[in-house]
């Protein structure tokens, strides 16, 4: 019973509780910042995947449209002269499809690089912010220790 009412024990207990609450508060802030950063990274990655899928789907659609149109013309050919007349158009469609595919791949790659740069700068910002907070807490603790002596 005396142990509970001893003012020195109460002060010790209050300091421990205050330190615990400060730690919990810092931990909660850090987790919240991490969750926000993770949500932003996921948003950026999903936007990039959505763009890539859209670009590739549009390219595939254009390729199939051109190919099926050519196939329709090719099915109407009845002799070798007709085939000779249609052949250059087939080569041009194949070239256009290949160029379209390459262009789409390059655009998807460029978008992915931009997204990765954005994610990298977001991560860098998180590390810098965390470092600044840790440094501030260390300086605060150092000052508190020096003034307590």
Coordinates of C-alpha atoms in Angstrom, one line a residue:
X1 CA 0.0 0.0 0.0
X2 CA 2.8 2.4 0.8
X3 CA 4.4 1.6 -2.5
X4 CA 1.4 2.9 -4.4
X5 CA 1.3 6.2 -2.6
X6 CA 5.0 6.9 -2.7
X7 CA 5.4 10.1 -4.8
X8 CA 8.7 8.9 -6.3
X9 CA 7.0 5.8 -7.6
X10 CA 4.1 7.8 -9.1
X11 CA 6.6 10.1 -10.9
X12 CA 8.5 7.1 -12.2
X13 CA 5.2 5.5 -13.4
X14 CA 4.1 8.8 -15.1
X15 CA 7.4 9.0 -16.9
X16 CA 7.1 5.5 -18.1
X17 CA 3.6 6.1 -19.3
X18 CA 4.6 9.3 -21.1
X19 CA 7.5 7.6 -22.8
X20 CA 5.2 4.7 -23.9
X21 CA 2.6 7.1 -25.3
X22 CA 5.3 9.0 -27.2
X23 CA 6.6 5.8 -28.6
X24 CA 3.1 4.7 -29.6
X25 CA 2.4 8.1 -31.2
X26 CA 5.6 8.0 -33.2
X27 CA 4.9 4.4 -34.2
X28 CA 1.4 5.3 -35.3
X29 CA 2.6 8.2 -37.3
X30 CA 5.3 6.1 -39.0
X31 CA 2.8 3.3 -39.9
X32 CA 0.3 5.9 -41.2
X33 CA 3.0 7.5 -43.4
X34 CA 4.1 4.1 -44.7
X35 CA 0.4 3.1 -45.5
X36 CA -0.1 6.4 -47.3
X37 CA 3.1 5.8 -49.3
X38 CA 2.1 2.3 -50.1
X39 CA -1.3 3.4 -51.3
X40 CA 0.3 6.0 -53.5
X41 CA 2.7 3.4 -55.0
X42 CA -0.2 1.0 -55.6
X43 CA -2.2 3.8 -57.3
X44 CA 0.7 4.7 -59.5
X45 CA 1.4 1.0 -60.4
X46 CA -2.3 0.4 -61.2
X47 CA -2.6 3.5 -63.3
X48 CA 0.5 2.4 -65.3
X49 CA -0.9 -1.1 -65.8
X50 CA -4.2 0.4 -66.9
X51 CA -2.5 2.6 -69.5
X52 CA -0.4 -0.3 -70.7
X53 CA -3.4 -2.5 -71.1
X54 CA -5.3 0.2 -72.9
X55 CA -2.5 0.9 -75.3
X56 CA -1.9 -2.8 -76.0
X57 CA -5.6 -3.5 -76.5
X58 CA -6.0 -0.6 -78.9
X59 CA -3.0 -1.8 -80.9
X60 CA -4.3 -5.3 -81.0
X61 CA -7.7 -4.0 -82.1
X62 CA -6.2 -2.0 -84.9
X63 CA -4.0 -4.9 -86.0
X64 CA -6.9 -7.3 -86.1
X65 CA -9.1 -4.8 -88.0
X66 CA -6.4 -4.3 -90.7
X67 CA -5.6 -8.0 -90.9
X68 CA -9.3 -9.1 -91.2
X69 CA -9.9 -6.4 -93.8
X70 CA -7.0 -7.7 -95.8
X71 CA -8.1 -11.3 -95.3
X72 CA -11.5 -10.3 -96.8
X73 CA -9.8 -8.8 -99.8
X74 CA -7.6 -11.9 -100.1
X75 CA -10.5 -14.3 -100.1
X76 CA -12.0 -12.4 -103.1
X77 CA -8.9 -13.1 -105.2
X78 CA -9.7 -15.6 -107.9
X79 CA -6.4 -15.8 -109.9
X80 CA -2.7 -15.2 -109.8
X81 CA -3.0 -11.7 -111.3
X82 CA -5.4 -10.8 -108.5
X83 CA -2.9 -12.2 -105.9
X84 CA -0.1 -10.1 -107.5
X85 CA -2.3 -7.0 -107.1
X86 CA -3.2 -7.7 -103.5
X87 CA 0.3 -8.8 -102.4
X88 CA 1.9 -5.3 -101.9
X89 CA -1.1 -4.3 -99.7
X90 CA -0.5 -7.4 -97.5
X91 CA 3.1 -6.5 -97.1
X92 CA 2.2 -2.9 -96.2
X93 CA -0.3 -4.1 -93.6
X94 CA 2.2 -6.4 -92.1
X95 CA 4.8 -3.6 -91.9
X96 CA 2.2 -1.2 -90.4
X97 CA 1.2 -3.9 -87.8
X98 CA 4.8 -4.4 -86.9
X99 CA 5.5 -0.7 -86.6
X100 CA 2.3 -0.3 -84.5
X101 CA 3.4 -3.1 -82.2
X102 CA 6.9 -1.6 -81.8
X103 CA 5.5 1.8 -81.1
X104 CA 3.1 0.5 -78.5
X105 CA 5.9 -1.4 -76.7
X106 CA 8.1 1.7 -76.7
X107 CA 5.2 3.8 -75.3
X108 CA 4.4 1.3 -72.6
X109 CA 8.1 1.1 -71.7
X110 CA 8.3 4.9 -71.5
X111 CA 5.3 5.1 -69.3
X112 CA 6.7 2.3 -67.0
X113 CA 10.0 4.2 -66.7
X114 CA 8.1 7.4 -65.7
X115 CA 6.0 5.5 -63.2
X116 CA 9.1 3.9 -61.7
X117 CA 10.7 7.3 -61.4
X118 CA 7.6 8.7 -59.6
X119 CA 7.6 5.7 -57.3
X120 CA 11.4 6.2 -56.7
X121 CA 10.9 9.9 -55.8
X122 CA 8.0 9.0 -53.5
X123 CA 10.2 6.4 -51.7
X124 CA 13.1 8.9 -51.5
X125 CA 10.7 11.5 -50.0
X126 CA 9.5 9.0 -47.4
X127 CA 13.1 8.1 -46.5
X128 CA 14.1 11.8 -46.2
X129 CA 11.0 12.5 -44.1
X130 CA 11.7 9.5 -41.8
X131 CA 15.3 10.5 -41.5
X132 CA 14.4 14.1 -40.6
X133 CA 11.9 12.9 -38.0
X134 CA 14.5 10.5 -36.4
X135 CA 17.1 13.2 -36.4
X136 CA 14.7 15.6 -34.7
X137 CA 13.8 13.0 -32.1
X138 CA 17.5 12.2 -31.4
X139 CA 18.2 15.9 -31.0
X140 CA 15.2 16.3 -28.7
X141 CA 16.3 13.3 -26.6
X142 CA 19.9 14.6 -26.5
X143 CA 18.7 18.0 -25.3
X144 CA 16.4 16.4 -22.7
X145 CA 19.3 14.3 -21.5
X146 CA 21.7 17.2 -21.3
X147 CA 19.2 19.4 -19.4
X148 CA 18.4 16.6 -17.0
X149 CA 22.0 16.3 -15.9

